[in-house]
CSV table of C-alpha atoms in Angstrom, one decimal:
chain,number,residue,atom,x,y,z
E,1,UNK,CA,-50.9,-44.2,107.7
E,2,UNK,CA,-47.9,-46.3,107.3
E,3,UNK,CA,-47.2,-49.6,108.7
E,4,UNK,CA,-43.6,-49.5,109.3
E,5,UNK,CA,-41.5,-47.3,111.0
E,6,UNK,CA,-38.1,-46.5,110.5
E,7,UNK,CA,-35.3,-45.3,112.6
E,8,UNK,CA,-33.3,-43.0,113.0
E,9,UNK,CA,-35.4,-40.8,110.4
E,10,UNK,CA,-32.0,-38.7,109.7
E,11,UNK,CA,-28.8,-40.5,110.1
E,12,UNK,CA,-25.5,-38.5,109.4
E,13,UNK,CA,-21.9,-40.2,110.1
E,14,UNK,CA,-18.1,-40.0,108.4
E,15,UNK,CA,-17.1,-41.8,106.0
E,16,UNK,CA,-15.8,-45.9,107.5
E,17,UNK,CA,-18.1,-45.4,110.3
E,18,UNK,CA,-20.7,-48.7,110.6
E,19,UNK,CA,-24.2,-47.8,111.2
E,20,UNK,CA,-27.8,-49.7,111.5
E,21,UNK,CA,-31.1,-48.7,109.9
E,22,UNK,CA,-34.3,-50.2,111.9
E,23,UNK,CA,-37.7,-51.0,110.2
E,24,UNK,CA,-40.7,-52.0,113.0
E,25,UNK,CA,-44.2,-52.8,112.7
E,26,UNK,CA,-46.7,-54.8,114.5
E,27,UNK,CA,-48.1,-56.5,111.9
E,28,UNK,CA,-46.3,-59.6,109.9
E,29,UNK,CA,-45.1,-59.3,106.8
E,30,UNK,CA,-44.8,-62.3,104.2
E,31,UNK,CA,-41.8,-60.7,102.5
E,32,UNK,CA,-39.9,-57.5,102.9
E,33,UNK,CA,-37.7,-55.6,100.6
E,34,UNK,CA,-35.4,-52.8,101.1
E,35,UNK,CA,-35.1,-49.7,98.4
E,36,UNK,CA,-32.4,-46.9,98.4
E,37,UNK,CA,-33.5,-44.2,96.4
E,38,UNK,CA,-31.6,-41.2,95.0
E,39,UNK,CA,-32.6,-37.4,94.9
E,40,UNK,CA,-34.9,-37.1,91.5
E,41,UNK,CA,-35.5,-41.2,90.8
E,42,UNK,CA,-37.3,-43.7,91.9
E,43,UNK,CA,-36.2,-46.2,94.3
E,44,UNK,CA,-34.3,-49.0,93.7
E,45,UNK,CA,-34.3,-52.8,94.9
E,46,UNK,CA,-31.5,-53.9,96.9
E,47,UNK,CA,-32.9,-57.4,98.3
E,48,UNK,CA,-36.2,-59.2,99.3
E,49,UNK,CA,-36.0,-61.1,102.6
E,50,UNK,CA,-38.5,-63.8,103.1
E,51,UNK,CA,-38.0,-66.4,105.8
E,52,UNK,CA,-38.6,-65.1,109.5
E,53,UNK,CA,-34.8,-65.0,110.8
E,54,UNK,CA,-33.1,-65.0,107.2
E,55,UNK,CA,-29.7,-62.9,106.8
E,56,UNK,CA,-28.8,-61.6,103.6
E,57,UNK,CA,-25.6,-59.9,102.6
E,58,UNK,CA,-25.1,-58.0,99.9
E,59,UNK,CA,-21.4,-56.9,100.0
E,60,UNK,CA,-21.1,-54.6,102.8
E,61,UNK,CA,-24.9,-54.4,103.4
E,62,UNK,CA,-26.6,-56.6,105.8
E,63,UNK,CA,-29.8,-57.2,106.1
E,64,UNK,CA,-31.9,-59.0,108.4
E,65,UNK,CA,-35.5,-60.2,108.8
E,66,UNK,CA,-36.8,-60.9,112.1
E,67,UNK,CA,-37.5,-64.0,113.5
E,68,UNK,CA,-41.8,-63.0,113.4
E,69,UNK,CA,-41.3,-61.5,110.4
E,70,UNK,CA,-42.4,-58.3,112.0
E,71,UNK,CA,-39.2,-56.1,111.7
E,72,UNK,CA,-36.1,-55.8,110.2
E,73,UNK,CA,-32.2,-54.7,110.1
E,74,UNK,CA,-30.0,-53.2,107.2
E,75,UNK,CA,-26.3,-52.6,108.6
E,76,UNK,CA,-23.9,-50.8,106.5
E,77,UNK,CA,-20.0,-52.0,107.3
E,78,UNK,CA,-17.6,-49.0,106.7
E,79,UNK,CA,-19.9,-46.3,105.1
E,80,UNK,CA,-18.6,-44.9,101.6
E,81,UNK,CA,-20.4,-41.7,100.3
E,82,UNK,CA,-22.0,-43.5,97.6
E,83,UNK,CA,-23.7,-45.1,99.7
E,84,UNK,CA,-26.1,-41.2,100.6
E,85,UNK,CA,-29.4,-41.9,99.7
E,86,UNK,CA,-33.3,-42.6,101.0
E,87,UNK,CA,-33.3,-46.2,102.8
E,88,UNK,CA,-36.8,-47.3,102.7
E,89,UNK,CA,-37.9,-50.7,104.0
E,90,UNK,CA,-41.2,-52.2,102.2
E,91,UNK,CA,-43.7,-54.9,103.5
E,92,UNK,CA,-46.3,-57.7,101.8
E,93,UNK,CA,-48.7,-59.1,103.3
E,94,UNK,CA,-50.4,-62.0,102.6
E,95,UNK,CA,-51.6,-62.8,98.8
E,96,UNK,CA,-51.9,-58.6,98.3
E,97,UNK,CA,-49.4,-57.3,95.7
E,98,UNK,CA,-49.4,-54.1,97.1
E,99,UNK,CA,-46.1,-52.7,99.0
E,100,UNK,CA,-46.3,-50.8,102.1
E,101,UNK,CA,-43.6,-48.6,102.6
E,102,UNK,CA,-42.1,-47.4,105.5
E,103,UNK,CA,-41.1,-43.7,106.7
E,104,UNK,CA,-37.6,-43.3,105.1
E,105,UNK,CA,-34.3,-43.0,106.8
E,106,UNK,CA,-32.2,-40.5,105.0
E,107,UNK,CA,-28.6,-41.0,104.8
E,108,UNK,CA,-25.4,-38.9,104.5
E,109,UNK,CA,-21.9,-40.4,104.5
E,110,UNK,CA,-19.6,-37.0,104.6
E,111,UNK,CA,-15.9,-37.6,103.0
I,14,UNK,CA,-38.0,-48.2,76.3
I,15,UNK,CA,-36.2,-50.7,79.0
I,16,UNK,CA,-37.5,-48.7,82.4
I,17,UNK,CA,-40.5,-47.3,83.3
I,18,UNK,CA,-41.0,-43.8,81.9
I,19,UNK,CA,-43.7,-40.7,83.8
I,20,UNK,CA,-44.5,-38.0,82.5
I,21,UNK,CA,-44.6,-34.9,82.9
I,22,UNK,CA,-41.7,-34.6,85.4
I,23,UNK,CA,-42.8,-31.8,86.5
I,24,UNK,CA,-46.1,-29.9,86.5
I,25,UNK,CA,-47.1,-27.0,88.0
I,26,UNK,CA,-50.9,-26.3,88.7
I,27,UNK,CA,-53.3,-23.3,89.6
I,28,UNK,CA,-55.6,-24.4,92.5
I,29,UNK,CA,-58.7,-25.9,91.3
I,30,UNK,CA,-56.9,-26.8,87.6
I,31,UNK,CA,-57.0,-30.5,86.1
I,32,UNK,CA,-53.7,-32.9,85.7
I,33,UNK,CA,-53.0,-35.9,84.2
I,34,UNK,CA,-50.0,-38.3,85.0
I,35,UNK,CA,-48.8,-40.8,82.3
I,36,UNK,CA,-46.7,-43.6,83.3
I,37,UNK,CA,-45.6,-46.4,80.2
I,38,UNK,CA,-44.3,-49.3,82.8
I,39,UNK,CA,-41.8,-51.7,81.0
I,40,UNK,CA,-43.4,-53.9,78.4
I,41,UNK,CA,-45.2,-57.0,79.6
I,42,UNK,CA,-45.5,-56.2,83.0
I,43,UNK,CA,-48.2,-57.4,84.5
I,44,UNK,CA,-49.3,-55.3,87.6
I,45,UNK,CA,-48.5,-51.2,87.8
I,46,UNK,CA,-49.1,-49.5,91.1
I,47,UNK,CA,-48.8,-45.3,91.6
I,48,UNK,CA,-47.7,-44.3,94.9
I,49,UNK,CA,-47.5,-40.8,96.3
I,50,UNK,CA,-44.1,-39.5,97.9
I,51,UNK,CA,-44.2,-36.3,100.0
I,52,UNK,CA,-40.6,-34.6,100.5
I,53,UNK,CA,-38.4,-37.1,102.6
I,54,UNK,CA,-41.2,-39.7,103.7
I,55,UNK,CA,-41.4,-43.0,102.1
I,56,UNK,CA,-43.9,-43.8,99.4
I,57,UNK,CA,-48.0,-44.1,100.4
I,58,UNK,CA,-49.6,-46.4,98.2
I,59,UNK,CA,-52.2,-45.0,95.6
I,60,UNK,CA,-53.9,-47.9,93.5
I,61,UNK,CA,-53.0,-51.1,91.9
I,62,UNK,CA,-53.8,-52.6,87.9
I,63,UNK,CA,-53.2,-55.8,86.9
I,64,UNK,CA,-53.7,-55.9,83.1
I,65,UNK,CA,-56.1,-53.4,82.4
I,66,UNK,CA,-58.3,-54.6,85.7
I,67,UNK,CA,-57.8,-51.8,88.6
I,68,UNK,CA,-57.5,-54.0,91.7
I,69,UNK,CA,-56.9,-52.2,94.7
I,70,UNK,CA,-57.9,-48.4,94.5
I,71,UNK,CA,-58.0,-47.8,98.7
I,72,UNK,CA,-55.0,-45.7,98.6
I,73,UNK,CA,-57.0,-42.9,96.8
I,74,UNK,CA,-57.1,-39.8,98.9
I,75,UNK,CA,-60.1,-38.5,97.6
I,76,UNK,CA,-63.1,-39.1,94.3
I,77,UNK,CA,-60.9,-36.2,92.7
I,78,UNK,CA,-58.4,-38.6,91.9
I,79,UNK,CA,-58.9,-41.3,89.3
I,80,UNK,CA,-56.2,-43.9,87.7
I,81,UNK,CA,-57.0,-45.9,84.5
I,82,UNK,CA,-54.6,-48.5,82.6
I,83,UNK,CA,-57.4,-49.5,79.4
I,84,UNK,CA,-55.2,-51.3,77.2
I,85,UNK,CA,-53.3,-52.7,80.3
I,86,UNK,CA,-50.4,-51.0,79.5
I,87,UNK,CA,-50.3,-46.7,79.5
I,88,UNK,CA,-51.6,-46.0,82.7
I,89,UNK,CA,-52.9,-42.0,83.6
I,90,UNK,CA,-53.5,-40.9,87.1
I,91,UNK,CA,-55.5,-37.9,87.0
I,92,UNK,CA,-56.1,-35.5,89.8
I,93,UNK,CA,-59.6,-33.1,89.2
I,94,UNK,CA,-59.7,-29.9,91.4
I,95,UNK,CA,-56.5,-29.9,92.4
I,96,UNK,CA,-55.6,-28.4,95.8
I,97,UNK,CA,-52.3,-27.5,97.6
I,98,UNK,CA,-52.3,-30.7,99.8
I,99,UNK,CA,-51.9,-32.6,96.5
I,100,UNK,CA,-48.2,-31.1,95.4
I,101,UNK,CA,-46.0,-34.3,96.0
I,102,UNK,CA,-44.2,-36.6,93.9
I,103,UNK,CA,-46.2,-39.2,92.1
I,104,UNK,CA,-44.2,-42.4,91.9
I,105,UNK,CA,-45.4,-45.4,88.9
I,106,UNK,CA,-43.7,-48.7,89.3
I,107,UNK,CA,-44.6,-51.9,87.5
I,108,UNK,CA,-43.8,-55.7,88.4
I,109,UNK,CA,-43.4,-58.8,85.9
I,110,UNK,CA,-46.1,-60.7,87.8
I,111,UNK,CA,-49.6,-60.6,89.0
I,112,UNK,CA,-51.4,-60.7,92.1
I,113,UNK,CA,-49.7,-62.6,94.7
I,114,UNK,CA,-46.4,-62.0,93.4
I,115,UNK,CA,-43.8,-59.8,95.5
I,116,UNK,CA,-41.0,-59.6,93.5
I,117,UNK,CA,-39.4,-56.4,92.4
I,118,UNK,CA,-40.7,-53.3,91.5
I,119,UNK,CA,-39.4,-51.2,89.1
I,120,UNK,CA,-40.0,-47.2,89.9
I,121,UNK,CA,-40.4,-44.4,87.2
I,122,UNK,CA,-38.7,-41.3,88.3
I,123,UNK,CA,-41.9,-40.0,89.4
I,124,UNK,CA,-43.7,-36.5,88.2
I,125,UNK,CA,-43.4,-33.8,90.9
I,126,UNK,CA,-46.4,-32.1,90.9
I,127,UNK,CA,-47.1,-28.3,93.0
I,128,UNK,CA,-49.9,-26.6,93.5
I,129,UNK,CA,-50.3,-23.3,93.8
């Protein structure tokens, strides 16, 4: 059972098209993170949010946490194909060190 | 080495055969967590270490599998009777801090393990 649900779980657009990646629970989260991972590796970091409402920006990434710290946004501002991979959003709780990871949204920017 | 390193990456395994998964997580870590990946969902937690003291085992599908870190750094997740509902990617990550801290974690490139 996972805690978070992303959407879409398949996302496919042309390259310079913007698009949005959703992440939604009902429970609260004292931090979430947001992984891209590649075909064969592990995933990677690409920001920790951690104040209900906070905006981070990581050049043409976007990420957002919301304001119950609940649920969260990563826009993506004229899509390159490098930027193909697994998004995966990933929730704390409380003092617990362990991550809960969400369902995936796989992405494909076609050239 | 400077990430974290799993093997095998890859195993293949009779129904009903034993495996064992080594993860070396990058030196001085504190905490080391294995995760399971099926094909195209995100990771499902497995069990947690900090040091050599297994903190968090609720993940664990079933008493076939069993995860040990002794020396608080090597860790082996082994799987006993293995059974087709088992093939997946097994994901080892480690973090610099302990409990309570959510800072980064730092994935292997996981061990794909099928069943047959």
């Amino acid at each position: 059972t996972q805690l978070l649900e992303q959407s879409p779980q398949f996302l496919s657009i042309q390259e310079g098209e913007n698009l949005t990646v959703y992440c939604n629970s009902s429970s609260v989260f004292s931090s979430l993170q947001w992984y891209r991972q590649e075909p064969g590796e592990g995933p990677v970091l690409l920001v920790t949010v951690v104040t209900g409402g906070e905006v981070k920006k990581l050049k043409r990434l976007t990420f957002q946490f919301g304001d119950a710290r609940k649920d969260s946004s990563l826009h993506i501002t004229a899509a390159q194909p490098g930027d193909t991979g697994l998004y995966l959003c990933a929730g704390a709780q409380g003092g617990a060190n362990n991550l809960f990871f969400g369902t995936g949204t796989r992405l494909t920017v076609i050239p | 080495g400077a990430g974290v390193s799993q093997s095998p990456r890859y195993k293949v395994a009779k129904r009903g055969q034993d495996v064992a998964l080594r993860c070396d997580p990058i030196s001085g870590h504190v905490s080391l967590f294995w995760y399971q990946q099926a094909l195209g969902q995100g990771p499902e937690f497995l069990t947690y270490f900090q040091n050599e003291a297994q903190l968090d085992k609720s993940g664990l599908p079933s008493d076939r599998f069993f995860a040990e870190r002794p020396e608080g750094s090597v860790s082996t997740l082994k799987i006993q009777r293995t059974q087709q509902e088992d093939s997946a990617v097994y994901l080892c990550a480690s973090s610099l801090g302990g409990l309570g801290y959510t800072g980064e974690l730092f994935f292997g490139e996981g061990s794909r393990l099928t069943v047959l």
